[in-house]
PDB file of C-alpha atoms in Angstrom:
ATOM      1  CA  UNK A  56      31.560  -2.132  24.475  1.00 53.00           C
ATOM      2  CA  UNK A  57      31.067   1.143  22.404  1.00 52.00           C
ATOM      3  CA  UNK A  58      30.457  -0.546  19.422  1.00 53.00           C
ATOM      4  CA  UNK A  59      27.497  -2.752  21.570  1.00 48.00           C
ATOM      5  CA  UNK A  60      26.122   0.511  23.049  1.00 51.00           C
ATOM      6  CA  UNK A  61      25.617   1.372  19.346  1.00 48.00           C
ATOM      7  CA  UNK A  62      24.422  -2.064  18.301  1.00 45.00           C
ATOM      8  CA  UNK A  63      21.696  -2.537  20.282  1.00 51.00           C
ATOM      9  CA  UNK A  64      20.021   0.587  20.277  1.00 55.00           C
ATOM     10  CA  UNK A  65      19.797   0.098  16.211  1.00 51.00           C
ATOM     11  CA  UNK A  66      18.471  -3.682  16.079  1.00 52.00           C
ATOM     12  CA  UNK A  67      16.160  -2.639  18.890  1.00 51.00           C
ATOM     13  CA  UNK A  68      14.505   0.491  16.511  1.00 53.00           C
ATOM     14  CA  UNK A  69      14.755  -0.979  13.104  1.00 56.00           C
ATOM     15  CA  UNK A  70      10.971  -2.274  13.601  1.00 60.00           C
ATOM     16  CA  UNK A  71       9.887  -5.458  11.402  1.00 68.00           C
ATOM     17  CA  UNK A  72       7.452  -5.725   8.441  1.00 67.00           C
ATOM     18  CA  UNK A  73       5.785  -8.517   8.092  1.00 69.00           C
ATOM     19  CA  UNK A  74       3.390 -10.033   4.483  1.00 70.00           C
ATOM     20  CA  UNK A  75       0.770 -11.747   3.980  1.00 77.00           C
ATOM     21  CA  UNK A  76      -1.459 -13.067   1.022  1.00 76.00           C
ATOM     22  CA  UNK A  77      -4.667 -13.477   2.762  1.00 75.00           C
ATOM     23  CA  UNK A  78      -7.284 -13.970  -0.607  1.00 68.00           C
ATOM     24  CA  UNK A  79      -7.563 -13.748  -4.106  1.00 67.00           C
ATOM     25  CA  UNK A  80     -10.232 -14.360  -6.865  1.00 67.00           C
ATOM     26  CA  UNK A  81     -11.551 -13.996 -10.403  1.00 64.00           C
ATOM     27  CA  UNK A  82     -13.473 -13.845 -12.395  1.00 65.00           C
ATOM     28  CA  UNK A  83     -14.502 -13.117 -16.497  1.00 62.00           C
ATOM     29  CA  UNK A  84     -15.348  -9.640 -16.568  1.00 65.00           C
ATOM     30  CA  UNK A  85     -17.671  -8.547 -20.112  1.00 59.00           C
ATOM     31  CA  UNK A  86     -21.421  -9.243 -20.994  1.00 61.00           C
ATOM     32  CA  UNK A  87     -24.991  -7.701 -21.626  1.00 56.00           C
ATOM     33  CA  UNK A  88     -24.791  -6.603 -17.644  1.00 64.00           C
ATOM     34  CA  UNK A  89     -21.232  -5.337 -16.400  1.00 71.00           C
ATOM     35  CA  UNK A  90     -18.248  -4.154 -17.728  1.00 71.00           C
ATOM     36  CA  UNK A  91     -14.643  -3.129 -17.093  1.00 76.00           C
ATOM     37  CA  UNK A  92     -13.558   0.346 -15.966  1.00 76.00           C
ATOM     38  CA  UNK A  93      -9.937   0.587 -14.765  1.00 79.00           C
ATOM     39  CA  UNK A  94      -8.665  -0.598 -12.336  1.00 84.00           C
ATOM     40  CA  UNK A  95      -7.877   0.628  -8.462  1.00 87.00           C
ATOM     41  CA  UNK A  96      -5.897  -0.188  -5.089  1.00 90.00           C
ATOM     42  CA  UNK A  97      -6.960   0.298  -1.183  1.00 92.00           C
ATOM     43  CA  UNK A  98      -6.426  -0.148   1.793  1.00 93.00           C
ATOM     44  CA  UNK A  99      -7.742  -0.241   5.459  1.00 94.00           C
ATOM     45  CA  UNK A 100      -5.886   0.446   8.531  1.00 94.00           C
ATOM     46  CA  UNK A 101      -5.794  -0.339  11.808  1.00 93.00           C
ATOM     47  CA  UNK A 102      -3.154   0.581  14.737  1.00 93.00           C
ATOM     48  CA  UNK A 103      -2.590  -0.993  17.949  1.00 91.00           C
ATOM     49  CA  UNK A 104      -1.103   0.803  21.093  1.00 90.00           C
ATOM     50  CA  UNK A 105       1.649  -0.631  24.163  1.00 88.00           C
ATOM     51  CA  UNK A 106      -0.030  -2.309  26.868  1.00 85.00           C
ATOM     52  CA  UNK A 107      -3.885  -2.549  25.384  1.00 86.00           C
ATOM     53  CA  UNK A 108      -2.973  -3.779  22.171  1.00 83.00           C
ATOM     54  CA  UNK A 109      -6.959  -5.322  20.492  1.00 82.00           C
ATOM     55  CA  UNK A 110      -8.537  -3.525  24.143  1.00 84.00           C
ATOM     56  CA  UNK A 111      -7.575   0.127  22.087  1.00 84.00           C
ATOM     57  CA  UNK A 112      -7.947  -0.014  18.514  1.00 87.00           C
ATOM     58  CA  UNK A 113      -8.161   2.668  16.361  1.00 89.00           C
ATOM     59  CA  UNK A 114      -9.568   2.374  13.235  1.00 89.00           C
ATOM     60  CA  UNK A 115     -10.428  -1.441  10.954  1.00 88.00           C
ATOM     61  CA  UNK A 116      -7.497  -3.640   8.585  1.00 87.00           C
ATOM     62  CA  UNK A 117     -10.903  -5.288   6.967  1.00 88.00           C
ATOM     63  CA  UNK A 118     -11.506  -6.329   3.164  1.00 87.00           C
ATOM     64  CA  UNK A 119     -14.518  -4.649   3.339  1.00 88.00           C
ATOM     65  CA  UNK A 120     -13.007  -1.283   3.815  1.00 90.00           C
ATOM     66  CA  UNK A 121     -10.201  -1.559   1.354  1.00 91.00           C
ATOM     67  CA  UNK A 122     -12.801  -2.888  -1.061  1.00 88.00           C
ATOM     68  CA  UNK A 123     -14.256   0.301  -0.270  1.00 89.00           C
ATOM     69  CA  UNK A 124     -11.493   3.177  -0.249  1.00 91.00           C
ATOM     70  CA  UNK A 125     -10.710   0.893  -3.125  1.00 90.00           C
ATOM     71  CA  UNK A 126     -14.186   2.352  -5.042  1.00 88.00           C
ATOM     72  CA  UNK A 127     -13.819   5.748  -3.077  1.00 87.00           C
ATOM     73  CA  UNK A 128     -13.662   8.035  -6.420  1.00 81.00           C
ATOM     74  CA  UNK A 129     -13.979   5.517  -9.618  1.00 81.00           C
ATOM     75  CA  UNK A 130     -16.323   4.989 -12.153  1.00 75.00           C
ATOM     76  CA  UNK A 131     -16.796   1.374 -10.795  1.00 77.00           C
ATOM     77  CA  UNK A 132     -19.377  -0.298  -8.669  1.00 80.00           C
ATOM     78  CA  UNK A 133     -17.713  -4.209  -7.304  1.00 82.00           C
ATOM     79  CA  UNK A 134     -14.272  -5.129  -7.756  1.00 83.00           C
ATOM     80  CA  UNK A 135     -12.895  -8.098  -9.743  1.00 83.00           C
ATOM     81  CA  UNK A 136     -10.412  -9.942  -9.818  1.00 82.00           C
ATOM     82  CA  UNK A 137      -9.303  -8.878  -6.340  1.00 84.00           C
ATOM     83  CA  UNK A 138      -5.476  -9.900  -5.368  1.00 86.00           C
ATOM     84  CA  UNK A 139      -5.497  -9.175  -1.089  1.00 89.00           C
ATOM     85  CA  UNK A 140      -2.746  -9.732   1.420  1.00 89.00           C
ATOM     86  CA  UNK A 141      -1.884  -8.115   5.112  1.00 89.00           C
ATOM     87  CA  UNK A 142       0.754  -5.728   5.596  1.00 89.00           C
ATOM     88  CA  UNK A 143       1.934  -5.937   9.930  1.00 89.00           C
ATOM     89  CA  UNK A 144       4.162  -3.117  10.602  1.00 88.00           C
ATOM     90  CA  UNK A 145       5.383  -2.688  14.498  1.00 87.00           C
ATOM     91  CA  UNK A 146       7.656  -0.623  15.779  1.00 83.00           C
ATOM     92  CA  UNK A 147      10.196  -0.881  17.403  1.00 79.00           C
ATOM     93  CA  UNK A 148      10.711  -4.635  17.598  1.00 73.00           C
ATOM     94  CA  UNK A 149       8.175  -7.325  16.625  1.00 70.00           C
ATOM     95  CA  UNK A 150       8.604  -8.979  20.388  1.00 74.00           C
ATOM     96  CA  UNK A 151       7.850  -5.824  22.137  1.00 78.00           C
ATOM     97  CA  UNK A 152       6.103  -3.461  19.723  1.00 84.00           C
ATOM     98  CA  UNK A 153       5.040  -0.154  21.121  1.00 87.00           C
ATOM     99  CA  UNK A 154       3.267   0.318  17.964  1.00 90.00           C
ATOM    100  CA  UNK A 155       1.797  -1.709  15.516  1.00 91.00           C
ATOM    101  CA  UNK A 156      -0.028  -0.901  12.561  1.00 92.00           C
ATOM    102  CA  UNK A 157      -2.333  -3.339  10.467  1.00 91.00           C
ATOM    103  CA  UNK A 158      -3.363  -3.018   6.831  1.00 93.00           C
ATOM    104  CA  UNK A 159      -5.450  -4.707   4.253  1.00 92.00           C
ATOM    105  CA  UNK A 160      -4.387  -4.105   0.802  1.00 92.00           C
ATOM    106  CA  UNK A 161      -6.223  -4.909  -2.110  1.00 90.00           C
ATOM    107  CA  UNK A 162      -6.064  -4.260  -6.065  1.00 88.00           C
ATOM    108  CA  UNK A 163      -8.266  -5.466  -8.349  1.00 86.00           C
ATOM    109  CA  UNK A 164     -10.340  -4.646 -11.424  1.00 85.00           C
ATOM    110  CA  UNK A 165     -13.228  -2.104 -11.791  1.00 85.00           C
ATOM    111  CA  UNK A 166     -16.780  -3.402 -12.941  1.00 83.00           C
ATOM    112  CA  UNK A 167     -19.237  -1.320 -13.977  1.00 79.00           C
ATOM    113  CA  UNK A 168     -23.284  -2.237 -13.743  1.00 75.00           C
ATOM    114  CA  UNK A 169     -25.154  -1.393 -16.632  1.00 64.00           C
ATOM    115  CA  UNK A 170     -27.238   1.459 -16.016  1.00 61.00           C
ATOM    116  CA  UNK A 171     -29.136   4.220 -17.789  1.00 53.00           C
ATOM    117  CA  UNK A 172     -26.355   6.378 -17.504  1.00 52.00           C
ATOM    118  CA  UNK A 173     -24.023   3.303 -18.106  1.00 52.00           C
ATOM    119  CA  UNK A 174     -25.417   1.466 -20.787  1.00 52.00           C
ATOM    120  CA  UNK A 175     -25.529  -1.722 -22.285  1.00 49.00           C
ATOM    121  CA  UNK A 176     -24.115  -1.838 -25.804  1.00 50.00           C
ATOM    122  CA  UNK A 177     -24.519  -4.906 -28.396  1.00 44.00           C
ATOM    123  CA  UNK A 178     -21.887  -3.923 -30.323  1.00 44.00           C
ATOM    124  CA  UNK A 179     -18.939  -3.731 -26.953  1.00 50.00           C
ATOM    125  CA  UNK A 180     -15.899  -4.158 -25.801  1.00 54.00           C
ATOM    126  CA  UNK A 181     -16.944  -7.638 -24.406  1.00 54.00           C
ATOM    127  CA  UNK A 182     -18.006  -8.961 -27.131  1.00 56.00           C
ATOM    128  CA  UNK A 183     -16.945 -12.781 -27.384  1.00 62.00           C
ATOM    129  CA  UNK A 184     -17.324 -12.756 -31.970  1.00 73.00           C
ATOM    130  CA  UNK A 185     -12.695 -11.498 -31.673  1.00 80.00           C
ATOM    131  CA  UNK A 186     -13.640  -9.138 -35.012  1.00 81.00           C
ATOM    132  CA  UNK A 187     -15.880  -7.047 -33.197  1.00 78.00           C
ATOM    133  CA  UNK A 188     -14.267  -6.935 -29.866  1.00 81.00           C
ATOM    134  CA  UNK A 189     -10.583  -6.448 -32.226  1.00 86.00           C
ATOM    135  CA  UNK A 190     -12.687  -3.157 -34.268  1.00 82.00           C
ATOM    136  CA  UNK A 191     -13.715  -1.578 -30.443  1.00 81.00           C
ATOM    137  CA  UNK A 192     -10.405  -2.059 -28.964  1.00 85.00           C
ATOM    138  CA  UNK A 193      -9.217   0.246 -31.791  1.00 86.00           C
ATOM    139  CA  UNK A 194     -11.672   3.162 -31.741  1.00 82.00           C
ATOM    140  CA  UNK A 195      -9.250   3.627 -28.167  1.00 82.00           C
ATOM    141  CA  UNK A 196      -6.847   5.384 -27.442  1.00 82.00           C
ATOM    142  CA  UNK A 197      -2.937   3.522 -26.904  1.00 83.00           C
ATOM    143  CA  UNK A 198      -4.543   3.965 -23.274  1.00 82.00           C
ATOM    144  CA  UNK A 199      -7.802   2.791 -23.224  1.00 80.00           C
ATOM    145  CA  UNK A 200      -5.450  -0.696 -25.100  1.00 83.00           C
ATOM    146  CA  UNK A 201      -2.780  -0.679 -23.430  1.00 81.00           C
ATOM    147  CA  UNK A 202      -5.101  -1.465 -20.041  1.00 80.00           C
ATOM    148  CA  UNK A 203      -7.800  -3.199 -21.787  1.00 80.00           C
ATOM    149  CA  UNK A 204      -5.180  -6.121 -23.057  1.00 80.00           C
ATOM    150  CA  UNK A 205      -4.118  -5.875 -19.296  1.00 78.00           C
ATOM    151  CA  UNK A 206      -7.348  -7.547 -17.939  1.00 75.00           C
ATOM    152  CA  UNK A 207      -7.847  -9.942 -20.641  1.00 72.00           C
ATOM    153  CA  UNK A 208      -7.586 -13.896 -19.138  1.00 69.00           C
ATOM    154  CA  UNK A 209      -5.042 -16.091 -20.723  1.00 64.00           C
ATOM    155  CA  UNK A 210      -8.547 -17.535 -22.549  1.00 66.00           C
ATOM    156  CA  UNK A 211     -10.011 -14.300 -23.706  1.00 72.00           C
ATOM    157  CA  UNK A 212      -6.495 -12.918 -25.228  1.00 75.00           C
ATOM    158  CA  UNK A 213      -6.343 -16.135 -27.445  1.00 73.00           C
ATOM    159  CA  UNK A 214      -8.907 -16.258 -30.261  1.00 78.00           C
ATOM    160  CA  UNK A 215      -7.821 -11.833 -30.889  1.00 81.00           C
ATOM    161  CA  UNK A 216      -4.807 -13.065 -30.953  1.00 79.00           C
ATOM    162  CA  UNK A 217      -5.476 -15.836 -33.246  1.00 78.00           C
ATOM    163  CA  UNK A 218      -7.359 -13.276 -35.670  1.00 83.00           C
ATOM    164  CA  UNK A 219      -4.787 -11.169 -35.184  1.00 83.00           C
ATOM    165  CA  UNK A 220      -2.659 -13.314 -36.838  1.00 78.00           C
ATOM    166  CA  UNK A 221      -4.711 -14.159 -39.720  1.00 80.00           C
ATOM    167  CA  UNK A 222      -4.782 -10.276 -40.427  1.00 83.00           C
ATOM    168  CA  UNK A 223      -0.955 -10.743 -40.169  1.00 78.00           C
ATOM    169  CA  UNK A 224      -1.413 -14.116 -42.527  1.00 76.00           C
ATOM    170  CA  UNK A 225      -3.688 -12.134 -45.790  1.00 78.00           C
ATOM    171  CA  UNK A 226      -1.395  -9.086 -45.504  1.00 78.00           C
ATOM    172  CA  UNK A 227      -4.137  -6.490 -43.858  1.00 81.00           C
ATOM    173  CA  UNK A 228      -2.660  -4.813 -41.382  1.00 83.00           C
ATOM    174  CA  UNK A 229      -0.478  -1.300 -42.734  1.00 79.00           C
ATOM    175  CA  UNK A 230       3.280  -0.403 -41.922  1.00 76.00           C
ATOM    176  CA  UNK A 231       1.884   2.623 -39.946  1.00 78.00           C
ATOM    177  CA  UNK A 232      -1.362   1.724 -39.034  1.00 85.00           C
ATOM    178  CA  UNK A 233      -3.462   1.569 -36.325  1.00 85.00           C
ATOM    179  CA  UNK A 234      -4.067  -1.958 -37.192  1.00 87.00           C
ATOM    180  CA  UNK A 235      -0.069  -1.627 -36.601  1.00 84.00           C
ATOM    181  CA  UNK A 236       0.101  -0.629 -33.016  1.00 85.00           C
ATOM    182  CA  UNK A 237      -2.610  -3.154 -31.649  1.00 86.00           C
ATOM    183  CA  UNK A 238      -1.250  -6.140 -33.637  1.00 82.00           C
ATOM    184  CA  UNK A 239       2.969  -5.153 -32.042  1.00 78.00           C
ATOM    185  CA  UNK A 240       0.283  -4.250 -28.443  1.00 78.00           C
ATOM    186  CA  UNK A 241      -1.315  -7.750 -28.780  1.00 78.00           C
ATOM    187  CA  UNK A 242       1.369 -10.511 -29.395  1.00 71.00           C
ATOM    188  CA  UNK A 243       4.199  -8.491 -29.461  1.00 61.00           C
ATOM    189  CA  UNK A 244       5.895  -8.167 -32.602  1.00 51.00           C
ATOM    190  CA  UNK A 245       5.218  -6.211 -35.211  1.00 48.00           C
ATOM    191  CA  UNK A 246       2.934  -7.640 -38.215  1.00 50.00           C
ATOM    192  CA  UNK A 247       4.711  -8.931 -41.122  1.00 50.00           C
ATOM    193  CA  UNK A 248       8.434  -8.416 -39.980  1.00 42.00           C
ATOM    194  CA  UNK A 249      10.155 -10.890 -37.723  1.00 36.00           C
ATOM    195  CA  UNK A 250       9.197 -11.532 -34.401  1.00 36.00           C
ATOM    196  CA  UNK A 251      10.969 -10.325 -31.202  1.00 35.00           C
ATOM    197  CA  UNK A 252       8.451 -12.678 -29.827  1.00 35.00           C
ATOM    198  CA  UNK A 253       7.273 -16.903 -31.180  1.00 35.00           C
ATOM    199  CA  UNK A 254       4.105 -16.495 -30.893  1.00 38.00           C
ATOM    200  CA  UNK A 255       1.802 -20.674 -30.519  1.00 39.00           C
ATOM    201  CA  UNK A 256       5.350 -21.596 -30.175  1.00 39.00           C
ATOM    202  CA  UNK A 257       7.165 -20.605 -34.130  1.00 41.00           C
ATOM    203  CA  UNK A 258      11.083 -20.329 -33.384  1.00 41.00           C
ATOM    204  CA  UNK A 259      11.919 -16.998 -34.916  1.00 48.00           C
ATOM    205  CA  UNK A 260      15.998 -16.870 -33.410  1.00 55.00           C
ATOM    206  CA  UNK A 261      18.410 -17.356 -35.481  1.00 61.00           C
ATOM    207  CA  UNK A 262      19.624 -19.818 -33.099  1.00 67.00           C
ATOM    208  CA  UNK A 263      18.532 -23.098 -30.719  1.00 78.00           C
ATOM    209  CA  UNK A 264      17.287 -22.566 -27.052  1.00 81.00           C
ATOM    210  CA  UNK A 265      20.917 -24.467 -25.607  1.00 79.00           C
ATOM    211  CA  UNK A 266      22.083 -20.697 -26.138  1.00 76.00           C
ATOM    212  CA  UNK A 267      19.925 -19.449 -23.631  1.00 75.00           C
ATOM    213  CA  UNK A 268      20.276 -18.291 -20.359  1.00 72.00           C
ATOM    214  CA  UNK A 269      17.081 -16.496 -19.692  1.00 74.00           C
ATOM    215  CA  UNK A 270      13.210 -16.766 -18.725  1.00 80.00           C
ATOM    216  CA  UNK A 271      13.112 -13.744 -22.044  1.00 76.00           C
ATOM    217  CA  UNK A 272      15.008 -16.131 -24.272  1.00 77.00           C
ATOM    218  CA  UNK A 273      13.521 -20.413 -24.020  1.00 83.00           C
ATOM    219  CA  UNK A 274      10.218 -17.741 -23.320  1.00 81.00           C
ATOM    220  CA  UNK A 275      10.205 -17.697 -28.127  1.00 76.00           C
ATOM    221  CA  UNK A 276      10.005 -21.325 -28.805  1.00 80.00           C
ATOM    222  CA  UNK A 277       7.328 -24.221 -28.232  1.00 80.00           C
ATOM    223  CA  UNK A 278       6.410 -25.588 -25.139  1.00 83.00           C
ATOM    224  CA  UNK A 279       7.237 -28.655 -26.068  1.00 85.00           C
ATOM    225  CA  UNK A 280      11.644 -27.434 -26.609  1.00 87.00           C
ATOM    226  CA  UNK A 281      10.909 -25.639 -23.596  1.00 88.00           C
ATOM    227  CA  UNK A 282      10.327 -28.848 -21.704  1.00 89.00           C
ATOM    228  CA  UNK A 283      12.651 -30.741 -22.670  1.00 89.00           C
ATOM    229  CA  UNK A 284      15.173 -27.976 -22.486  1.00 89.00           C
ATOM    230  CA  UNK A 285      13.976 -27.408 -18.773  1.00 89.00           C
ATOM    231  CA  UNK A 286      14.215 -31.808 -17.426  1.00 88.00           C
ATOM    232  CA  UNK A 287      18.413 -31.263 -18.966  1.00 88.00           C
ATOM    233  CA  UNK A 288      18.882 -28.445 -17.530  1.00 86.00           C
ATOM    234  CA  UNK A 289      17.459 -29.842 -14.445  1.00 86.00           C
ATOM    235  CA  UNK A 290      19.539 -32.946 -14.811  1.00 86.00           C
ATOM    236  CA  UNK A 291      22.680 -31.361 -15.285  1.00 84.00           C
ATOM    237  CA  UNK A 292      22.821 -29.059 -12.848  1.00 82.00           C
ATOM    238  CA  UNK A 293      21.852 -32.039 -10.444  1.00 81.00           C
ATOM    239  CA  UNK A 294      24.230 -34.575 -12.353  1.00 73.00           C
ATOM    240  CA  UNK A 295      27.273 -33.082 -14.119  1.00 61.00           C
ATOM    241  CA  UNK A 296      30.904 -32.005 -14.093  1.00 64.00           C
ATOM    242  CA  UNK A 297      31.455 -29.479 -11.001  1.00 73.00           C
ATOM    243  CA  UNK A 298      32.261 -26.591 -14.745  1.00 74.00           C
ATOM    244  CA  UNK A 299      28.447 -27.641 -16.492  1.00 77.00           C
ATOM    245  CA  UNK A 300      26.602 -27.804 -13.139  1.00 79.00           C
ATOM    246  CA  UNK A 301      27.315 -24.552 -12.294  1.00 80.00           C
ATOM    247  CA  UNK A 302      26.176 -23.061 -15.823  1.00 80.00           C
ATOM    248  CA  UNK A 303      23.505 -25.289 -15.919  1.00 82.00           C
ATOM    249  CA  UNK A 304      22.416 -24.292 -12.045  1.00 84.00           C
ATOM    250  CA  UNK A 305      22.931 -20.009 -13.056  1.00 81.00           C
ATOM    251  CA  UNK A 306      20.239 -20.471 -16.301  1.00 83.00           C
ATOM    252  CA  UNK A 307      18.111 -22.406 -14.133  1.00 84.00           C
ATOM    253  CA  UNK A 308      18.435 -19.110 -11.567  1.00 83.00           C
ATOM    254  CA  UNK A 309      17.983 -16.425 -14.493  1.00 81.00           C
ATOM    255  CA  UNK A 310      14.700 -18.156 -15.748  1.00 84.00           C
ATOM    256  CA  UNK A 311      13.448 -18.455 -12.461  1.00 84.00           C
ATOM    257  CA  UNK A 312      14.229 -15.054 -11.157  1.00 82.00           C
ATOM    258  CA  UNK A 313      12.524 -13.861 -15.403  1.00 83.00           C
ATOM    259  CA  UNK A 314      10.335 -15.819 -14.287  1.00 84.00           C
ATOM    260  CA  UNK A 315       8.399 -14.575 -10.552  1.00 81.00           C
ATOM    261  CA  UNK A 316       7.900 -10.796 -12.289  1.00 80.00           C
ATOM    262  CA  UNK A 317       5.047 -12.733 -14.094  1.00 79.00           C
ATOM    263  CA  UNK A 318       3.947 -13.931 -11.408  1.00 80.00           C
ATOM    264  CA  UNK A 319       1.985 -13.166  -8.025  1.00 74.00           C
ATOM    265  CA  UNK A 320       1.870 -16.481  -6.706  1.00 76.00           C
ATOM    266  CA  UNK A 321       2.505 -20.422  -7.867  1.00 79.00           C
ATOM    267  CA  UNK A 322       0.565 -22.916  -5.268  1.00 80.00           C
ATOM    268  CA  UNK A 323       1.626 -26.162  -7.797  1.00 81.00           C
ATOM    269  CA  UNK A 324      -1.125 -27.789  -5.579  1.00 79.00           C
ATOM    270  CA  UNK A 325      -3.518 -26.793  -7.019  1.00 75.00           C
ATOM    271  CA  UNK A 326      -5.555 -26.967 -10.787  1.00 74.00           C
ATOM    272  CA  UNK A 327      -4.632 -23.550 -11.690  1.00 72.00           C
ATOM    273  CA  UNK A 328      -1.059 -23.402 -10.272  1.00 76.00           C
ATOM    274  CA  UNK A 329      -0.266 -19.178 -10.069  1.00 78.00           C
ATOM    275  CA  UNK A 330      -1.880 -15.886  -9.644  1.00 75.00           C
ATOM    276  CA  UNK A 331      -1.036 -13.827 -12.310  1.00 72.00           C
ATOM    277  CA  UNK A 332      -1.627 -10.241 -11.636  1.00 68.00           C
ATOM    278  CA  UNK A 333      -3.632  -8.072 -13.127  1.00 61.00           C
ATOM    279  CA  UNK A 334      -0.970  -5.915 -14.445  1.00 61.00           C
ATOM    280  CA  UNK A 335       1.208  -8.043 -16.368  1.00 66.00           C
ATOM    281  CA  UNK A 336       1.542  -9.107 -19.409  1.00 66.00           C
ATOM    282  CA  UNK A 337       2.062 -12.080 -20.463  1.00 69.00           C
ATOM    283  CA  UNK A 338       3.207 -13.453 -24.394  1.00 68.00           C
ATOM    284  CA  UNK A 339       0.252 -15.920 -25.876  1.00 58.00           C
ATOM    285  CA  UNK A 340       0.779 -19.501 -25.041  1.00 63.00           C
ATOM    286  CA  UNK A 341       3.155 -18.121 -22.372  1.00 78.00           C
ATOM    287  CA  UNK A 342       0.904 -19.211 -18.955  1.00 79.00           C
ATOM    288  CA  UNK A 343       1.462 -22.912 -19.882  1.00 83.00           C
ATOM    289  CA  UNK A 344       5.064 -22.533 -19.012  1.00 86.00           C
ATOM    290  CA  UNK A 345       4.696 -20.120 -16.369  1.00 87.00           C
ATOM    291  CA  UNK A 346       2.033 -23.466 -15.038  1.00 85.00           C
ATOM    292  CA  UNK A 347       4.457 -25.501 -15.696  1.00 87.00           C
ATOM    293  CA  UNK A 348       7.177 -24.633 -14.592  1.00 87.00           C
ATOM    294  CA  UNK A 349       5.223 -23.639 -11.131  1.00 86.00           C
ATOM    295  CA  UNK A 350       4.184 -27.319 -10.846  1.00 86.00           C
ATOM    296  CA  UNK A 351       7.441 -28.479 -11.912  1.00 84.00           C
ATOM    297  CA  UNK A 352       9.309 -27.272  -8.517  1.00 82.00           C
ATOM    298  CA  UNK A 353      11.692 -24.412 -10.677  1.00 82.00           C
ATOM    299  CA  UNK A 354      10.466 -21.506  -8.857  1.00 72.00           C
TER     300      UNK A 354
END
């Protein structure tokens, strides 16, 4: 009886939190009219109290307010590539709350429009020429390079990666140089040395994909090999003998866990099936693997 008396108040006073994605926008950034200037997060909050709740709210949980909070004190005129979610916290219990807090949380890329104080630059980072883009990124410090590369979409990053690989092929990147550091940031391997990660499906490992147990392993191989491997272990997880089935299921579990860290949402029915958060860095051509995992029900 004493245990029950202790348990019931704890159950009643624990509260409840609920998260719900409410909006996602995606667009390319960088032209003669605007350029990215950083990342920002903002919150808009509303409080509801028993017994009137929505009749006597304090504050406002609006997308507009959250974006205004994100822009406050930042070098930016607006946000792009916005991810928004609603967070609801009820206390002491969701079914009979005395206090409810509702938050709208947004994360996005700060965009600065060109003005007299922030003039356009024909050789700026948003250039579509990978050679010009490469040279201008080299002018940034390491943190600036990291932030800018994170902001690039897969489509904009691909030509830059191809250019970096061409420089490596022509042996124009010296060990320990600023170019070598930028190369490593872009393609996740050191120029002129054995690749830690494969680029464009070139296998740099000395063992077959069948020995892979994790997502970070299979990402080193070509998309065709990845696809065959995933189809095979999915069948093994469903139809094989007990031990083989268990091993296959463990592989799928580890792959799913690691792949989920790369994305923010999966929509198998949509053409663009996955949403990648601005802070994520994915390897060149890795987007195809993540899209396949989402659309084929692996995630």
